Each structure stands twice: as C-alpha cells, then as structure tokens.
C-alpha cells in the first residue's frame, strides 16, 4: 500500500495517535485479548440490564468478534479496569475487508452503570473516532469512507455522546416479532421453485446470492468467505432454508440464529431470522413468504413463542410491508449514526 492509494480525505484526517483516556478517570487502560471475553460479556450484560434492553451479549459472540484474522486487537480494542481487575469500560473498532463501494469502520463500546457520568464514554468515543480514521486510512482503498455505530433508541444518552463527537443519525431500523401461537401462513407453491433446508454444500452459493441481493441496498457491502464465517457464532442451521430454482441455483435464503441467552431478558424463547433475501428476478412471487413460512414452522416446532427479525425502514425491496402483512409487529428500534468522509 502507498499513500497515493489511500482516500485523500481520510489520509489527511488520520491522527498519528489515538488519544488514551485520561488517568484521572480512575481506570487502568489496555487492549484486550481472547482471555478477556468473559469479562467483556459480563460488562456488556450489566450495561444491557441497566438500560432495560431485551437482549444480552454472550461470551460466544464476544469471542467471534475478537478472533477474525483481520482484527489487530492490540490497536483496535481498549478496555478500562478498576483496582480489582474488573473491566468497567471498553471500546472497539472493526472493519469489513470485503468493502468495495464504501470503506467502513464500525465503532462501539460500553461503560459500566456504576462508572457513568465521569466522562469515560466521551473519552472512549474520542479514542474510537481517532482509531477508526487510522483504520480507514490504512485500508488502501480509494473509496468514500464511513465511520458508523448503532444505538438502541431506548438509550438516547448514548446517541447524544456520539452526536457530540460529530456523528449524525442517518438510518433507522426496526426489530419486529410475530407470535407463533397464531396460525402460521401456508407455504405458497411457486412454479419452478422449491424450498430446502440449508446445507453446507449450499452455503457459499447462499453467501454469493446474499452479496448480489443486497448490492442495491444502502450501506451493504459484499461479504468475503472469512466475514461470512465470522458472523456464525449463533447460527441455527436447522432453522435456515434456501430457495432453489429448477437449475438448483439459489434464488432466495433465510438464515436464522438462536440467541438463547437473550430469552430470559426478553421473557420468551424466539427464533431470529438474521438474513433474508430474494434475487431481483424472483421478487413479487412470494418467495420471501415461502421462506418465512418454513422458518416460522421450524421455530414453532422447537417450542419458540416468537419469530423475530430486523429491517431497515428504507429497505428498497418493500420488506417492511411484507413482514407486517405476515403479522410481524415492531418491538423496538435502533439508529445508525455515522461520520461520512
């Protein structure tokens, strides 16, 4: 990589050092490694409980975040420990190696409820912002650049900290759920198409189909095989389905996850449809309905009370209307905030 291949706006703004939080904040700061996964999961769960959020981060999810080969944990993570060695605050910066249209850096973090109100959150956002610019500058991609974070709408104080650092709300998402104690829609019969259970042999074709389906969606970028595998911590293969045409080509897919650790916080067991897509030439033929009907039946057969998913409110495929028509209702919402470079 040479400087000439780095986006000019990013290169010019990338700081030499990411500012460490001040010593006067009362914590000792260092990067994290895989051995810290349990402590980080516990911190995030404490924060989620205090904020009244209907989910919890598992150790498995934290491990999956920390282990991809493209992560440089020594530079891309930061955690604050109290005198007893308990992690009380953390932040991380991640990127997506498959980005082809916009090169992105994602930032997130938490502050223990007992340590809030001391300026720690603002210090972590400042570190994250600086490190994200370094990551983007180091990408070597001559592309527009974006720093992004997601904030649950029930935690407006978090969003205000990011906005004070220059982040702007740009995209809105709704988490929807459908009760499974009411009749599940029939699976429509579609000429030239059949829905089959997910299998390892179909998986890479599903990935490539996903990349094609979401090529026209705002903020979506292709996923490499490594990114695809890294997102599988909670993958539920028996709840996932693939739509094939007569030539055995993937034209649609529903990839599910099993977030069992969320159920006590939510108050019910559920199946989560993590990815759902249909190729453009097959849209309008109820392929999504066929996939979701199979998904809901699989969830119900395993004793789940709700089917859940998340959707971009500006999704160009009209997905929000499809879900509402199938009985999904908004349960909670979140916002993406960004700095565009």
Coordinates of C-alpha atoms in Angstrom, one line a residue:
X1 CA 0.0 0.0 0.0
X2 CA 1.2 3.5 -0.8
X3 CA -0.1 6.8 0.4
X4 CA -1.4 7.6 -3.1
X5 CA -3.9 4.7 -2.9
X6 CA -5.5 5.9 0.4
X7 CA -8.6 8.1 0.2
X8 CA -7.3 11.7 0.5
X9 CA -9.9 12.9 3.0
X10 CA -9.2 10.0 5.3
X11 CA -5.5 10.2 4.9
X12 CA -5.4 13.9 5.7
X13 CA -7.6 13.5 8.8
X14 CA -6.0 10.3 10.3
X15 CA -4.2 11.1 13.5
X16 CA -0.8 9.7 14.4
X17 CA -2.1 8.6 17.8
X18 CA -5.5 7.6 19.1
X19 CA -5.9 9.5 22.4
X20 CA -5.9 7.3 25.5
X21 CA -8.5 8.2 28.2
X22 CA -7.1 10.4 31.0
X23 CA -5.5 8.7 34.0
X24 CA -7.8 10.8 36.2
X25 CA -10.8 8.8 35.1
X26 CA -9.8 6.2 37.7
X27 CA -9.2 3.2 35.4
X28 CA -6.2 1.4 34.0
X29 CA -6.3 1.1 30.2
X30 CA -5.1 -1.6 27.9
X31 CA -6.0 -3.5 24.8
X32 CA -8.0 -6.8 25.2
X33 CA -7.4 -10.3 24.0
X34 CA -9.3 -13.5 23.8
X35 CA -8.8 -14.2 27.5
X36 CA -10.9 -11.1 28.3
X37 CA -14.0 -12.4 26.5
X38 CA -15.8 -13.5 29.7
X39 CA -15.2 -10.2 31.4
X40 CA -16.3 -8.2 28.4
X41 CA -19.5 -10.2 28.0
X42 CA -20.3 -9.7 31.7
X43 CA -19.7 -5.9 31.4
X44 CA -22.0 -5.7 28.3
X45 CA -24.7 -7.8 30.1
X46 CA -24.6 -5.4 33.1
X47 CA -25.0 -2.4 30.8
X48 CA -27.8 -4.1 28.8
X49 CA -29.6 -5.0 32.0
X50 CA -29.3 -1.4 33.4
X51 CA -30.5 0.0 30.2
X52 CA -33.6 -2.3 30.1
X53 CA -32.6 -3.8 26.7
X54 CA -34.3 -7.1 25.7
X55 CA -31.0 -8.9 24.8
X56 CA -27.7 -9.9 26.3
X57 CA -24.3 -10.4 24.6
X58 CA -22.9 -13.9 25.1
X59 CA -19.3 -15.0 25.5
X60 CA -19.5 -16.8 22.2
X61 CA -20.4 -13.6 20.4
X62 CA -17.5 -11.7 22.0
X63 CA -15.1 -14.4 21.0
X64 CA -16.4 -14.3 17.5
X65 CA -15.8 -10.5 17.4
X66 CA -12.3 -10.8 18.7
X67 CA -10.9 -13.7 16.7
X68 CA -11.1 -12.8 12.9
X69 CA -7.7 -12.6 11.3
X70 CA -8.2 -9.1 10.0
X71 CA -8.5 -7.7 13.6
X72 CA -5.5 -6.1 15.3
X73 CA -6.7 -6.3 18.9
X74 CA -3.6 -4.5 20.2
X75 CA -4.6 -1.4 18.3
X76 CA -8.4 -1.9 17.7
X77 CA -9.6 -2.5 21.3
X78 CA -9.3 -0.6 24.5
X79 CA -10.7 -1.5 28.0
X80 CA -10.6 0.2 31.4
X81 CA -10.0 -1.9 34.5
X82 CA -10.6 -1.0 38.1
X83 CA -8.3 -1.7 41.0
X84 CA -9.7 -5.2 41.4
X85 CA -9.1 -6.0 37.7
X86 CA -12.7 -5.9 36.7
X87 CA -13.4 -4.4 33.3
X88 CA -15.6 -1.3 33.7
X89 CA -15.4 0.2 30.2
X90 CA -14.4 -0.9 26.7
X91 CA -14.5 0.2 23.1
X92 CA -13.5 -1.4 19.8
X93 CA -13.1 -0.5 16.1
X94 CA -13.8 -3.1 13.4
X95 CA -13.8 -3.0 9.7
X96 CA -15.1 -5.1 6.8
X97 CA -12.4 -6.4 4.4
X98 CA -14.9 -7.1 1.6
X99 CA -15.9 -3.4 1.2
X100 CA -16.0 -2.4 -2.5
X101 CA -18.2 0.7 -2.6
X102 CA -17.7 2.5 0.7
X103 CA -14.9 1.5 3.1
X104 CA -16.3 1.4 6.6
X105 CA -15.1 1.3 10.2
X106 CA -17.6 0.3 12.9
X107 CA -17.2 1.6 16.5
X108 CA -18.9 0.5 19.7
X109 CA -18.4 0.5 23.4
X110 CA -19.9 0.4 26.9
X111 CA -19.4 2.0 30.3
X112 CA -20.4 0.1 33.5
X113 CA -23.5 1.7 35.0
X114 CA -21.6 2.4 38.3
X115 CA -18.9 4.3 36.4
X116 CA -21.1 6.5 34.2
X117 CA -21.3 10.3 34.4
X118 CA -17.5 10.7 34.7
X119 CA -16.6 11.4 31.1
X120 CA -15.5 7.9 30.3
X121 CA -17.9 7.5 27.5
X122 CA -16.8 10.7 25.7
X123 CA -13.2 9.6 26.1
X124 CA -13.8 6.2 24.6
X125 CA -15.7 7.8 21.6
X126 CA -12.8 10.2 21.1
X127 CA -10.4 7.2 21.0
X128 CA -12.7 5.2 18.7
X129 CA -13.1 8.1 16.3
X130 CA -9.3 8.6 16.0
X131 CA -8.6 4.9 15.7
X132 CA -11.4 4.5 13.1
X133 CA -9.7 7.1 10.9
X134 CA -6.4 5.3 11.2
X135 CA -8.1 2.0 10.2
X136 CA -9.8 3.7 7.2
X137 CA -6.5 5.4 6.1
X138 CA -4.7 2.0 6.3
X139 CA -7.3 0.3 4.1
X140 CA -5.5 1.4 0.9
X141 CA -9.0 1.7 -0.8
X142 CA -9.6 4.8 -3.0
X143 CA -13.3 4.9 -1.9
X144 CA -15.7 7.1 0.1
X145 CA -15.2 6.3 3.8
X146 CA -17.7 6.0 6.7
X147 CA -17.4 5.6 10.5
X148 CA -20.6 4.1 11.9
X149 CA -22.2 3.0 15.1
X150 CA -25.6 1.6 16.1
X151 CA -27.5 3.0 19.1
X152 CA -30.6 1.4 20.6
X153 CA -33.4 4.0 20.6
X154 CA -34.2 3.3 24.2
X155 CA -30.7 4.6 25.2
X156 CA -30.7 8.2 23.9
X157 CA -27.9 9.3 26.2
X158 CA -25.5 7.0 24.3
X159 CA -26.6 8.6 21.0
X160 CA -26.0 12.1 22.4
X161 CA -22.4 11.2 23.3
X162 CA -21.8 10.1 19.7
X163 CA -23.6 13.2 18.3
X164 CA -21.4 15.5 20.4
X165 CA -18.4 13.9 18.7
X166 CA -19.8 14.6 15.2
X167 CA -21.8 11.5 14.4
X168 CA -25.2 12.1 12.6
X169 CA -28.3 9.8 12.6
X170 CA -28.7 8.5 9.0
X171 CA -30.5 5.2 9.1
X172 CA -33.3 3.7 11.1
X173 CA -34.0 0.0 11.9
X174 CA -37.0 -1.8 13.5
X175 CA -36.8 -5.1 15.3
X176 CA -40.0 -6.9 14.6
X177 CA -41.6 -10.0 16.1
X178 CA -44.5 -12.3 15.3
X179 CA -46.3 -14.6 17.8
X180 CA -46.2 -18.2 16.9
X181 CA -49.4 -19.2 18.9
X182 CA -51.5 -17.8 16.0
X183 CA -51.7 -19.8 12.7
X184 CA -48.6 -19.7 10.6
X185 CA -49.1 -18.8 6.9
X186 CA -49.3 -21.7 4.4
X187 CA -46.2 -22.3 2.3
X188 CA -47.1 -21.0 -1.2
X189 CA -46.4 -23.3 -4.1
X190 CA -44.3 -21.4 -6.7
X191 CA -43.7 -22.8 -10.2
X192 CA -40.0 -23.5 -10.8
X193 CA -39.0 -23.2 -7.2
X194 CA -38.6 -25.4 -4.1
X195 CA -37.5 -24.5 -0.6
X196 CA -35.0 -26.9 1.0
X197 CA -33.1 -27.0 4.4
X198 CA -29.8 -25.2 4.5
X199 CA -26.8 -27.4 3.9
X200 CA -23.0 -26.9 4.0
X201 CA -22.9 -27.6 0.2
X202 CA -25.2 -24.7 -0.5
X203 CA -23.6 -22.2 1.9
X204 CA -21.1 -20.4 -0.3
X205 CA -23.8 -20.1 -3.0
X206 CA -26.0 -18.5 -0.3
X207 CA -23.2 -16.0 0.5
X208 CA -22.8 -15.1 -3.1
X209 CA -26.5 -14.7 -3.6
X210 CA -26.7 -12.5 -0.5
X211 CA -24.0 -10.3 -1.9
X212 CA -25.9 -10.0 -5.2
X213 CA -29.3 -9.4 -3.5
X214 CA -28.0 -6.6 -1.3
X215 CA -25.9 -4.9 -3.9
X216 CA -28.5 -2.2 -4.3
X217 CA -29.2 -1.7 -0.5
X218 CA -27.7 1.3 1.2
X219 CA -24.8 0.5 3.4
X220 CA -24.5 -3.1 2.3
X221 CA -21.1 -4.4 1.0
X222 CA -20.0 -7.8 -0.2
X223 CA -19.1 -10.4 2.5
X224 CA -15.9 -12.4 2.0
X225 CA -15.9 -16.1 3.0
X226 CA -14.0 -15.1 6.1
X227 CA -16.6 -12.4 7.1
X228 CA -19.4 -14.9 6.4
X229 CA -17.8 -17.5 8.7
X230 CA -17.1 -14.9 11.4
X231 CA -20.8 -14.0 11.7
X232 CA -21.8 -17.5 12.6
X233 CA -21.5 -17.5 16.4
X234 CA -25.2 -18.0 16.9
X235 CA -26.1 -19.7 13.5
X236 CA -29.0 -22.1 13.6
X237 CA -28.7 -24.4 10.6
X238 CA -31.9 -26.4 11.3
X239 CA -33.8 -23.1 11.3
X240 CA -32.3 -21.9 8.0
X241 CA -33.7 -22.5 4.5
X242 CA -32.8 -22.0 0.8
X243 CA -35.0 -21.4 -2.2
X244 CA -33.7 -23.2 -5.4
X245 CA -34.8 -22.8 -9.0
X246 CA -35.1 -25.7 -11.5
X247 CA -31.4 -25.5 -12.2
X248 CA -30.6 -25.8 -8.5
X249 CA -29.4 -22.2 -8.3
X250 CA -30.0 -20.3 -5.1
X251 CA -32.6 -17.6 -5.6
X252 CA -33.5 -16.9 -2.0
X253 CA -32.4 -17.7 1.5
X254 CA -33.4 -17.3 5.2
X255 CA -30.5 -17.6 7.6
X256 CA -31.5 -18.0 11.3
X257 CA -29.8 -17.6 14.6
X258 CA -30.5 -18.9 18.0
X259 CA -29.9 -16.2 20.7
X260 CA -30.8 -18.4 23.6
X261 CA -29.0 -16.1 26.1
X262 CA -31.5 -13.4 25.2
X263 CA -34.6 -15.3 26.2
X264 CA -34.6 -14.5 30.0
X265 CA -34.2 -10.8 29.3
X266 CA -36.8 -10.8 26.6
X267 CA -39.2 -13.0 28.6
X268 CA -39.8 -15.6 25.9
X269 CA -37.9 -18.0 23.6
X270 CA -37.6 -17.0 20.0
X271 CA -36.1 -17.7 16.6
X272 CA -34.3 -14.9 14.9
X273 CA -34.2 -14.6 11.1
X274 CA -30.8 -12.9 10.7
X275 CA -30.6 -12.7 6.9
X276 CA -33.4 -12.9 4.3
X277 CA -33.1 -12.2 0.6
X278 CA -34.6 -12.9 -2.8
X279 CA -32.9 -12.3 -6.2
X280 CA -34.5 -9.4 -8.0
X281 CA -35.8 -11.5 -10.9
X282 CA -37.8 -13.6 -8.4
X283 CA -39.2 -10.8 -6.3
X284 CA -43.0 -10.3 -6.3
X285 CA -43.6 -14.1 -6.5
X286 CA -44.0 -14.8 -2.7
X287 CA -40.5 -16.4 -2.4
X288 CA -39.9 -14.5 0.9
X289 CA -43.3 -15.7 2.2
X290 CA -42.4 -19.3 1.3
X291 CA -39.1 -18.9 3.2
X292 CA -40.6 -17.3 6.2
X293 CA -43.4 -19.8 6.4
X294 CA -40.8 -22.6 6.6
X295 CA -38.8 -20.6 9.2
X296 CA -41.8 -20.0 11.4
X297 CA -42.8 -23.6 11.3
X298 CA -39.3 -24.6 12.3
X299 CA -39.3 -22.2 15.2
X300 CA -42.7 -23.3 16.4
X301 CA -41.8 -27.0 16.2
X302 CA -38.9 -26.3 18.6
X303 CA -41.2 -24.5 21.1
X304 CA -40.4 -20.9 20.2
X305 CA -43.0 -18.3 21.1
X306 CA -42.0 -15.6 18.6
X307 CA -40.3 -15.3 15.2
X308 CA -38.1 -12.2 15.1
X309 CA -36.1 -10.2 12.5
X310 CA -34.8 -6.7 11.9
X311 CA -35.4 -4.5 8.9
X312 CA -34.1 -1.2 7.6
X313 CA -37.1 1.1 7.5
X314 CA -36.0 2.3 4.0
X315 CA -35.4 -1.2 2.6
X316 CA -35.9 -0.8 -1.2
X317 CA -37.4 -4.2 -1.6
X318 CA -40.5 -3.4 0.5
X319 CA -39.6 -5.9 3.1
X320 CA -41.2 -4.0 5.9
X321 CA -44.6 -4.3 4.3
X322 CA -44.1 -8.0 3.7
X323 CA -43.3 -8.6 7.3
X324 CA -46.2 -6.5 8.5
X325 CA -48.5 -8.4 6.2
X326 CA -47.4 -11.7 7.8
X327 CA -48.2 -10.4 11.3
X328 CA -44.8 -9.1 12.4
X329 CA -45.0 -6.0 14.7
X330 CA -42.4 -3.5 15.8
X331 CA -40.9 -4.5 19.2
X332 CA -38.1 -2.0 19.5
X333 CA -35.8 0.1 17.2
X334 CA -32.3 1.4 16.7
X335 CA -30.5 4.1 14.7
X336 CA -27.2 4.1 12.7
X337 CA -25.1 7.2 13.3
X338 CA -22.2 8.0 11.0
X339 CA -19.4 10.3 10.1
X340 CA -19.1 10.4 6.3
X341 CA -15.6 11.1 5.0

